[in-house]
Amino acid sequence: MKSKNETSRRDFIKLGGTATLGLSTLHLTGCKEGETENVAKSASNQKGNRRFPDDFVWGTATAAYQVEGAVKEDGRGMSIWDTYSEIPGKIKNNDTGEVACDMYHRYKEDVQLMKSIHAGAYRFSISWPRVFPEGMGTPNPKGLDFYDRLIDELLANGITPYATLYHWDLPQTLQDKYGGWQSKETSKAFAAYAAYVTEKISDRVKHYFTLNEFYSFTDLSYGQGQLAPGLKLPQKGIVQVRHNAVLAHGMAVEAMRQSAKSPLEIGVAENIVTAVPVMDTRENIEAAKNATRELNAGLLTVMLEGKYTDKYLNSLGSDAPEFTDEELKLIGSPLDFVGINVYLANKYVLAADNEDGYELLPHAKHHPTMASPWHLISPESLYWAPRLVKELWNAKEIYITENGCGATDEMTNDGKIIDTDRVMFMKNYLTQLHRATSEGIPVKGYFHWSLMDNFEWIFGYGIRFGLFYMDYETLERTPKQSAAYFKNIAKSNTLI
Ligand code: NOJ
């Protein structure tokens, strides 16, 4: 059963609601046209150099199932998220992505939203079941048509597209047929899909992320049963799922380079387990570095080194994954950049006189959090994550593929969303990012999660991550205070 709100949202869509953008979109709170230059000047009057590198990319990010809606249109197949969100009780309020932000129909207005906040890049994901309704076999041309339209619209507005090929919406057929990521057949199907998409869009899209947040769609989805398909496999099963996922990445990198019509830049978008030295001493920094390598051993480390660490394999014993040397070589295929989603310090680290050389400290009971209980506030993660990626793996280019926070934003009677919590979050995290770029750590860009409030997986629409507020009844988008803050920074390329 759908709620009353759902019904009225659909009626609104039937009315064909196109431009729901009010004028307010272009005149953000505290950020009228022409004011940004002054902001930049006053920022440069502040002590120290607050500019980011000249070619720094400021973008926003979303993912197909979270924003597109139109799940049954133009021949799209079912994904595991359609199935999962239909099971009563799995998603807060039994919300689904059926309508989401209706971006499938409103992408033109949404590109204008990006433009209005001076975002120069957009990270979006391609829905695999739109392009291959059964995951493999015959493609559905209408599926890719949507992304063609979106890409053309972005380019016409001076916004660089960055495509993610997998953001968790696995075609249901592959789950039914092969058990999804439990089988290497799914890895192969992913590589074929990735190559097909690349062939079609590489004339216009240069930057690609293969898969998004491996830990989430492997461990949390097949091990802890929290995300679709909601399985609780024993350790051996989970470890193999992880391996099949990184294998899909490696196979796709090779296949994409072969099918591309022009040179590509390929990386991942991984939620790195971020280890932060509890105090910045030389010993603790070394400890955090070693911890980072081991904490990411089954995912990012193997993709960047082409081998599992001894410690990882030894600790798994007979539960170790089944793999070949040839697979490892593929998994370690050279990348053009490393993309990391950074939200928090997963672990604080202290150097220790033990076998590992480090100790992982528990977070204090009252460590402050943002609105999501998991979101421990730790701005310094946005400095340490890229720094340690650079030091450990000599990454030539790094992107922050996601950073942002959830909040319970509310609209005031006069139509404003004063999200001081998000502005505080951004100020502090971006200060640490600036620390990184000013030390020469090669961070090339930052994608704020998210452009607008959207379907936050099992939390449904109950928590909001956007720079734009979504009225889920009318689908009207309204800029929040944080949108003005983002615009000031992006336009001036300066930390405000
Ligand atoms: C990680 C995921 O990639 C994205 O889909 C999610 O909405 C955000 N982080 C916020 O939790």
Coordinates of C-alpha atoms and ligand atoms in Angstrom, one line a residue:
M1 CA 0.0 0.0 0.0
K2 CA 1.2 3.4 -0.9
S3 CA 0.7 6.4 1.4
K4 CA -1.4 9.4 0.5
N5 CA 1.6 11.3 -0.4
E6 CA 2.6 8.7 -2.9
T7 CA -0.7 9.1 -4.7
S8 CA -0.5 12.8 -4.9
R9 CA 3.1 12.6 -6.2
R10 CA 2.0 10.4 -9.0
D11 CA -0.9 12.6 -9.9
F12 CA 1.5 15.5 -10.1
I13 CA 3.7 13.6 -12.4
K14 CA 0.7 12.7 -14.6
L15 CA 0.0 16.4 -14.9
G16 CA 3.4 16.4 -16.6
G17 CA 4.9 18.8 -14.0
T18 CA 8.0 20.0 -15.9
A19 CA 9.6 23.1 -14.6
T20 CA 9.0 23.1 -10.9
L21 CA 11.9 25.4 -10.3
G22 CA 11.0 28.6 -8.8
L23 CA 13.0 31.8 -9.3
S24 CA 14.4 31.0 -5.9
T25 CA 16.7 28.4 -7.6
L26 CA 18.7 31.1 -9.2
H27 CA 18.8 33.5 -6.2
L28 CA 20.2 31.4 -3.4
T29 CA 20.1 32.7 0.1
G30 CA 23.1 34.9 0.5
C31 CA 24.4 34.3 -3.0
K32 CA 22.9 36.7 -5.5
E33 CA 24.5 36.9 -9.0
G34 CA 27.5 39.2 -8.9
E35 CA 28.1 38.7 -5.2
T36 CA 30.4 35.7 -5.6
E37 CA 33.3 37.8 -7.0
N38 CA 33.1 39.9 -3.8
V39 CA 33.1 36.8 -1.7
A40 CA 36.1 35.5 -3.5
K41 CA 37.9 38.9 -2.9
S42 CA 37.1 38.9 0.7
A43 CA 38.2 35.3 1.0
S44 CA 41.5 36.2 -0.5
N45 CA 41.8 39.0 2.1
Q46 CA 41.7 36.4 4.8
K47 CA 45.0 35.2 6.1
G48 CA 46.7 32.4 4.1
N49 CA 46.0 31.2 0.7
R50 CA 42.6 29.7 0.6
R51 CA 42.4 28.9 -3.1
F52 CA 42.2 25.4 -4.5
P53 CA 44.4 24.4 -7.5
D54 CA 43.4 26.1 -10.7
D55 CA 41.9 23.1 -12.5
F56 CA 40.0 21.8 -9.4
V57 CA 36.7 20.2 -10.3
W58 CA 33.6 21.1 -8.2
G59 CA 30.8 18.7 -8.8
T60 CA 27.7 17.0 -7.3
A61 CA 26.8 13.3 -7.3
T62 CA 23.7 11.1 -7.5
A63 CA 22.9 7.5 -8.4
A64 CA 20.3 6.1 -10.8
Y65 CA 18.0 4.3 -8.4
Q66 CA 18.1 7.1 -5.9
V67 CA 16.9 9.9 -8.3
E68 CA 15.5 8.6 -11.6
G69 CA 12.2 7.0 -10.8
A70 CA 10.5 5.8 -14.0
V71 CA 11.4 2.2 -13.1
K72 CA 8.9 0.7 -15.5
E73 CA 9.4 3.0 -18.4
D74 CA 11.0 2.5 -21.8
G75 CA 11.8 -1.2 -21.3
R76 CA 13.9 -1.0 -18.1
G77 CA 14.2 -4.3 -16.4
M78 CA 13.9 -5.0 -12.7
S79 CA 16.8 -4.5 -10.3
I80 CA 17.4 -6.1 -7.0
W81 CA 16.4 -2.7 -5.4
D82 CA 13.0 -2.8 -7.0
T83 CA 12.5 -6.3 -5.6
Y84 CA 13.9 -5.4 -2.2
S85 CA 12.0 -2.2 -1.7
E86 CA 8.8 -4.0 -2.4
I87 CA 9.2 -6.3 0.6
P88 CA 7.2 -4.8 3.4
G89 CA 9.4 -3.6 6.3
K90 CA 12.7 -3.5 4.5
I91 CA 12.7 0.2 3.8
K92 CA 11.7 2.9 6.2
N93 CA 8.1 3.9 5.6
N94 CA 8.1 1.2 2.9
D95 CA 9.4 3.9 0.5
T96 CA 10.6 2.8 -3.0
G97 CA 12.5 4.3 -5.8
E98 CA 9.5 4.1 -8.1
V99 CA 9.2 7.9 -8.5
A100 CA 12.2 9.1 -6.5
C101 CA 13.1 12.6 -7.8
D102 CA 11.6 11.8 -11.2
M103 CA 14.9 12.9 -12.7
Y104 CA 14.2 10.6 -15.7
H105 CA 11.8 13.3 -16.9
R106 CA 13.2 16.4 -15.2
Y107 CA 16.9 16.0 -16.1
K108 CA 16.9 19.3 -18.0
E109 CA 15.7 21.3 -14.9
D110 CA 18.2 19.4 -12.8
V111 CA 21.1 20.4 -15.1
Q112 CA 20.0 24.0 -14.6
L113 CA 20.1 23.3 -10.8
M114 CA 23.8 22.3 -11.2
K115 CA 24.5 25.3 -13.3
S116 CA 22.8 27.6 -10.8
I117 CA 25.3 26.5 -8.1
H118 CA 28.3 26.7 -10.5
A119 CA 29.0 22.9 -10.4
G120 CA 31.3 22.2 -13.3
A121 CA 30.9 18.4 -13.1
Y122 CA 28.2 15.8 -12.5
R123 CA 28.7 12.3 -11.3
F124 CA 25.7 10.2 -12.2
S125 CA 25.3 6.4 -12.4
I126 CA 24.0 4.4 -15.3
S127 CA 21.3 1.9 -14.6
W128 CA 22.4 -1.5 -15.8
P129 CA 18.8 -2.8 -16.1
R130 CA 17.8 0.1 -18.2
V131 CA 20.6 -0.7 -20.7
F132 CA 20.4 -4.5 -20.4
P133 CA 17.0 -5.4 -18.9
E134 CA 18.2 -8.9 -18.3
G135 CA 21.7 -8.0 -17.4
M136 CA 23.1 -9.4 -20.6
G137 CA 22.1 -10.4 -24.0
T138 CA 20.0 -7.9 -26.0
P139 CA 20.5 -4.3 -25.1
N140 CA 17.5 -2.0 -24.8
P141 CA 18.3 1.1 -27.0
K142 CA 15.8 3.3 -25.2
G143 CA 17.7 2.7 -22.0
L144 CA 20.9 4.2 -23.2
D145 CA 18.9 7.0 -25.0
F146 CA 18.1 8.5 -21.7
Y147 CA 21.8 8.8 -20.8
D148 CA 22.5 10.2 -24.3
R149 CA 20.0 12.9 -23.6
L150 CA 21.4 13.6 -20.2
I151 CA 25.0 13.7 -21.4
D152 CA 24.2 16.1 -24.2
E153 CA 22.3 18.4 -21.9
L154 CA 25.2 18.4 -19.5
L155 CA 27.7 19.2 -22.2
A156 CA 25.5 21.9 -23.7
N157 CA 25.6 23.6 -20.3
G158 CA 29.3 23.3 -19.8
I159 CA 29.1 20.6 -17.2
T160 CA 31.5 17.6 -17.5
P161 CA 29.9 14.2 -17.1
Y162 CA 31.5 11.6 -14.9
A163 CA 29.7 8.2 -15.3
T164 CA 29.5 5.5 -12.6
L165 CA 28.7 2.2 -14.2
Y166 CA 27.4 0.4 -11.1
H167 CA 25.7 1.9 -8.1
W168 CA 24.0 -1.1 -6.6
D169 CA 21.0 -1.6 -9.0
L170 CA 21.9 -5.1 -10.2
P171 CA 19.6 -6.6 -12.8
Q172 CA 17.2 -8.9 -10.9
T173 CA 17.7 -11.6 -13.6
L174 CA 21.4 -11.9 -12.7
Q175 CA 20.4 -12.4 -9.0
D176 CA 17.9 -15.1 -9.9
K177 CA 20.1 -16.8 -12.5
Y178 CA 23.5 -16.7 -10.8
G179 CA 23.0 -15.5 -7.3
G180 CA 24.2 -12.1 -8.3
W181 CA 27.7 -11.3 -7.1
Q182 CA 28.1 -14.8 -5.8
S183 CA 29.1 -15.9 -9.3
K184 CA 31.9 -14.9 -11.6
E185 CA 29.2 -14.9 -14.4
T186 CA 28.0 -11.6 -13.0
S187 CA 31.5 -10.2 -13.1
K188 CA 31.7 -11.2 -16.8
A189 CA 28.3 -9.8 -17.5
F190 CA 29.3 -6.5 -15.9
A191 CA 32.4 -6.2 -18.1
A192 CA 30.3 -6.8 -21.2
Y193 CA 27.8 -4.2 -20.1
A194 CA 30.6 -1.7 -19.3
A195 CA 32.2 -2.2 -22.6
Y196 CA 29.0 -1.7 -24.4
V197 CA 28.2 1.5 -22.6
T198 CA 31.7 2.8 -23.2
E199 CA 31.6 2.1 -26.8
K200 CA 28.4 4.2 -27.1
I201 CA 29.3 7.2 -25.0
S202 CA 33.1 7.5 -25.0
D203 CA 32.8 10.1 -27.8
R204 CA 31.4 12.4 -25.1
V205 CA 32.3 11.0 -21.7
K206 CA 35.9 10.8 -20.7
H207 CA 35.7 9.9 -17.0
Y208 CA 34.4 6.7 -15.6
F209 CA 34.0 5.0 -12.2
T210 CA 33.5 1.3 -12.5
L211 CA 31.7 0.4 -9.3
N212 CA 30.6 2.3 -6.3
E213 CA 31.2 1.4 -2.7
F214 CA 32.3 -2.2 -2.8
Y215 CA 31.9 -2.8 0.9
S216 CA 28.3 -1.7 0.7
F217 CA 27.2 -3.9 -2.2
T218 CA 29.2 -6.9 -1.0
D219 CA 29.4 -7.2 2.8
L220 CA 26.4 -5.1 3.7
S221 CA 24.3 -6.7 1.0
Y222 CA 25.4 -10.4 1.0
G223 CA 26.9 -10.7 4.5
Q224 CA 25.0 -8.5 6.9
G225 CA 21.7 -8.6 5.0
Q226 CA 21.1 -4.9 5.4
L227 CA 21.0 -3.8 1.7
A228 CA 19.6 -5.6 -1.4
P229 CA 19.5 -8.5 -1.9
G230 CA 19.5 -8.9 1.9
L231 CA 21.5 -12.1 2.2
K232 CA 23.4 -13.3 5.2
L233 CA 26.1 -15.6 3.7
P234 CA 28.8 -17.2 5.9
Q235 CA 32.3 -15.7 5.8
K236 CA 33.5 -17.8 2.8
G237 CA 30.5 -16.7 0.7
I238 CA 31.1 -13.0 1.5
V239 CA 34.8 -13.2 0.8
Q240 CA 34.0 -14.7 -2.6
V241 CA 31.4 -12.0 -3.3
R242 CA 34.1 -9.4 -2.6
H243 CA 36.5 -11.2 -5.0
N244 CA 33.9 -11.4 -7.8
A245 CA 33.2 -7.7 -7.4
V246 CA 36.8 -6.6 -7.7
L247 CA 37.2 -9.1 -10.6
A248 CA 34.2 -7.3 -12.3
H249 CA 36.1 -4.1 -11.9
G250 CA 39.3 -5.4 -13.4
M251 CA 37.6 -7.2 -16.3
A252 CA 35.6 -4.0 -17.0
V253 CA 38.7 -1.8 -17.0
E254 CA 40.3 -4.0 -19.7
A255 CA 37.1 -4.3 -21.7
M256 CA 36.3 -0.6 -21.6
R257 CA 39.8 0.4 -22.8
Q258 CA 39.3 -1.9 -25.7
S259 CA 35.9 -0.8 -26.7
A260 CA 36.4 3.0 -26.2
K261 CA 36.4 5.2 -29.2
S262 CA 38.7 7.8 -27.6
P263 CA 41.0 7.6 -24.6
L264 CA 39.3 7.1 -21.2
E265 CA 40.1 7.9 -17.7
I266 CA 39.0 5.1 -15.4
G267 CA 38.9 4.7 -11.7
V268 CA 36.8 3.3 -8.8
A269 CA 34.5 5.1 -6.4
E270 CA 35.3 3.2 -3.2
N271 CA 34.2 3.9 0.4
I272 CA 37.7 3.5 1.7
V273 CA 38.0 2.5 5.3
T274 CA 39.6 5.6 6.6
A275 CA 42.2 5.3 9.3
V276 CA 43.2 8.6 11.0
P277 CA 46.2 9.0 13.4
V278 CA 44.7 9.9 16.7
M279 CA 47.6 12.4 17.1
D280 CA 49.7 13.5 14.1
T281 CA 53.1 12.1 15.3
R282 CA 55.4 10.3 12.8
E283 CA 54.8 6.9 14.5
N284 CA 51.0 7.3 14.5
I285 CA 51.0 8.4 10.8
E286 CA 53.0 5.3 9.9
A287 CA 50.6 3.2 11.9
A288 CA 47.5 4.7 10.2
K289 CA 49.2 4.0 6.8
N290 CA 49.7 0.3 7.6
A291 CA 46.2 0.1 9.1
T292 CA 44.7 1.6 5.9
R293 CA 46.4 -1.0 3.8
E294 CA 45.1 -3.9 5.9
L295 CA 41.6 -2.6 6.6
N296 CA 41.1 -2.3 2.8
A297 CA 42.9 -5.5 1.9
G298 CA 39.9 -7.3 0.3
L299 CA 38.8 -4.4 -1.8
L300 CA 40.8 -1.2 -2.5
T301 CA 44.2 -2.6 -1.7
V302 CA 43.9 -5.6 -4.0
M303 CA 42.6 -3.3 -6.8
L304 CA 45.6 -1.0 -6.4
E305 CA 48.3 -3.7 -5.7
G306 CA 47.0 -6.6 -7.7
K307 CA 47.5 -8.9 -4.8
Y308 CA 45.9 -9.8 -1.5
T309 CA 48.0 -9.0 1.6
D310 CA 49.4 -12.1 3.4
K311 CA 47.7 -11.0 6.5
Y312 CA 44.3 -10.9 4.8
L313 CA 44.7 -14.4 3.3
N314 CA 46.2 -15.9 6.5
S315 CA 43.4 -14.5 8.6
L316 CA 40.8 -16.1 6.3
G317 CA 42.4 -19.5 6.3
S318 CA 40.1 -21.9 4.4
D319 CA 37.6 -19.1 3.8
A320 CA 40.0 -17.4 1.5
P321 CA 38.6 -16.6 -1.9
E322 CA 39.1 -18.8 -5.0
F323 CA 41.2 -16.9 -7.5
T324 CA 43.9 -17.3 -10.1
D325 CA 47.0 -15.2 -10.8
E326 CA 45.5 -14.1 -14.1
E327 CA 42.5 -12.7 -12.2
L328 CA 44.8 -10.9 -9.8
K329 CA 46.5 -9.3 -12.8
L330 CA 43.2 -8.1 -14.1
I331 CA 42.0 -6.8 -10.7
G332 CA 45.2 -4.8 -10.5
S333 CA 44.8 -3.2 -14.0
P334 CA 46.4 0.3 -13.9
L335 CA 43.9 3.0 -13.2
D336 CA 44.0 6.7 -14.1
F337 CA 42.7 7.9 -10.8
V338 CA 41.4 6.7 -7.5
G339 CA 38.0 7.8 -6.4
I340 CA 37.1 7.7 -2.7
N341 CA 33.9 8.3 -0.9
V342 CA 34.8 9.9 2.4
Y343 CA 32.3 10.6 5.2
L344 CA 34.2 9.8 8.4
A345 CA 37.2 8.4 10.2
N346 CA 36.2 4.8 10.5
K347 CA 39.1 4.2 12.8
Y348 CA 41.4 6.3 14.9
V349 CA 44.8 4.7 15.1
L350 CA 47.6 4.7 17.6
A351 CA 51.1 3.2 17.0
A352 CA 51.6 0.1 19.2
D353 CA 54.3 -2.3 20.1
N354 CA 52.5 -5.3 18.8
E355 CA 52.7 -7.6 15.7
D356 CA 50.7 -5.1 13.6
G357 CA 52.4 -2.0 14.8
Y358 CA 49.1 -0.3 15.4
E359 CA 46.0 -0.3 17.6
L360 CA 42.5 0.6 16.4
L361 CA 40.8 2.8 19.0
P362 CA 37.1 2.6 19.6
H363 CA 35.2 5.9 19.1
A364 CA 34.2 7.6 22.4
K365 CA 30.7 7.0 23.5
H366 CA 29.7 10.5 22.9
H367 CA 31.7 11.2 19.8
P368 CA 29.5 13.8 18.0
T369 CA 27.5 12.6 15.0
M370 CA 25.5 14.2 12.2
A371 CA 21.8 13.3 11.8
S372 CA 22.6 9.7 10.8
P373 CA 23.8 7.8 13.8
W374 CA 26.6 6.2 11.8
H375 CA 28.0 9.6 10.8
L376 CA 30.7 10.3 13.3
I377 CA 31.9 13.9 12.6
S378 CA 35.6 13.7 11.7
P379 CA 36.6 16.4 9.2
E380 CA 40.2 15.3 9.3
S381 CA 39.2 12.2 7.4
L382 CA 39.0 14.4 4.3
Y383 CA 42.7 15.1 4.7
W384 CA 44.0 11.7 5.8
A385 CA 42.1 9.5 3.3
P386 CA 43.6 11.2 0.2
R387 CA 47.0 11.6 1.8
L388 CA 47.3 8.0 2.7
V389 CA 46.1 6.9 -0.7
K390 CA 48.8 9.0 -2.2
E391 CA 51.5 7.7 0.2
L392 CA 50.5 4.0 0.0
W393 CA 49.8 3.6 -3.7
N394 CA 51.4 6.7 -5.2
A395 CA 48.0 7.7 -6.8
K396 CA 48.6 10.2 -9.5
E397 CA 45.1 11.6 -9.3
I398 CA 42.5 11.3 -6.6
Y399 CA 38.9 12.4 -6.7
I400 CA 36.6 12.7 -3.7
T401 CA 33.7 11.0 -5.3
E402 CA 31.4 11.5 -2.4
N403 CA 31.3 13.7 0.7
G404 CA 28.3 15.2 2.4
C405 CA 25.9 14.6 5.2
G406 CA 22.3 13.7 6.0
A407 CA 20.1 16.1 7.9
T408 CA 16.4 16.4 8.8
D409 CA 16.0 19.7 6.9
E410 CA 12.8 21.5 7.2
M411 CA 11.4 24.4 5.2
T412 CA 10.6 27.6 7.1
N413 CA 7.2 29.4 6.6
D414 CA 8.8 31.7 4.2
G415 CA 10.2 28.8 2.1
K416 CA 13.8 28.7 3.2
I417 CA 15.9 25.7 4.3
I418 CA 18.5 27.0 6.7
D419 CA 20.7 23.9 7.0
T420 CA 23.4 25.4 9.3
D421 CA 24.5 21.8 10.2
R422 CA 25.4 21.0 6.7
V423 CA 27.2 24.3 6.1
M424 CA 29.2 23.6 9.3
F425 CA 30.0 20.1 8.1
M426 CA 31.1 21.4 4.7
K427 CA 33.2 24.2 6.1
N428 CA 35.1 21.9 8.4
Y429 CA 35.6 19.0 5.9
L430 CA 36.6 21.3 3.1
T431 CA 39.1 23.0 5.3
Q432 CA 40.8 19.7 5.6
L433 CA 40.5 19.1 1.9
H434 CA 42.2 22.4 1.3
R435 CA 44.9 21.3 3.7
A436 CA 45.5 18.3 1.5
T437 CA 45.6 20.2 -1.8
S438 CA 47.9 22.9 -0.4
E439 CA 50.3 20.2 0.6
G440 CA 50.4 19.0 -3.0
I441 CA 48.3 15.8 -2.5
P442 CA 46.9 15.4 -6.0
V443 CA 43.1 15.7 -5.3
K444 CA 41.6 16.8 -8.6
G445 CA 38.0 17.2 -7.6
Y446 CA 35.2 17.0 -5.1
F447 CA 31.7 15.7 -5.7
H448 CA 29.2 16.7 -3.1
W449 CA 26.7 14.0 -2.1
S450 CA 24.2 14.9 -3.1
L451 CA 22.8 17.3 -5.7
M452 CA 19.3 16.9 -4.1
D453 CA 17.5 15.0 -1.5
N454 CA 16.8 11.5 -2.7
F455 CA 16.0 7.8 -1.9
E456 CA 18.5 7.0 0.8
W457 CA 18.3 3.2 0.5
I458 CA 16.9 1.5 3.6
F459 CA 16.3 4.9 5.2
G460 CA 13.9 5.8 2.4
Y461 CA 13.2 9.5 2.0
G462 CA 13.5 10.1 5.8
I463 CA 16.9 11.5 5.7
R464 CA 18.0 14.3 3.3
F465 CA 21.5 14.6 1.8
G466 CA 20.8 17.3 -0.9
L467 CA 22.0 20.8 -1.5
F468 CA 18.5 21.1 -3.0
Y469 CA 15.5 20.3 -0.9
M470 CA 12.9 18.0 -2.5
D471 CA 9.3 18.4 -1.8
Y472 CA 8.3 14.8 -2.3
E473 CA 4.6 15.7 -2.9
T474 CA 5.2 18.3 -5.6
L475 CA 8.7 17.3 -6.6
E476 CA 9.7 20.9 -6.4
R477 CA 13.4 21.5 -5.8
T478 CA 14.5 24.4 -3.6
P479 CA 18.1 25.5 -2.9
K480 CA 19.2 25.2 0.7
Q481 CA 21.6 27.5 2.5
S482 CA 24.3 24.9 1.7
A483 CA 23.7 25.3 -2.0
A484 CA 24.6 29.0 -1.6
Y485 CA 27.7 27.9 0.3
F486 CA 28.7 25.4 -2.4
K487 CA 28.2 28.0 -5.1
N488 CA 30.4 30.5 -3.4
I489 CA 33.2 28.0 -3.1
A490 CA 32.8 26.5 -6.6
K491 CA 32.6 29.8 -8.3
S492 CA 35.5 31.4 -6.5
N493 CA 37.5 28.1 -6.2
T494 CA 38.3 29.4 -2.8
L495 CA 37.6 28.1 0.7
I496 CA 35.0 30.5 2.2
Ligands
NOJ1 C1 27.1 6.2 -0.1 C2 26.4 5.8 -1.4 O1 27.2 5.7 -2.4 C3 25.2 6.7 -1.7 O2 24.4 6.0 -2.5 C4 24.5 7.1 -0.4 O3 23.3 7.7 -0.6 C5 25.4 8.0 0.4 N1 26.7 7.3 0.7 C6 24.9 8.5 1.7 O4 24.7 7.5 2.6

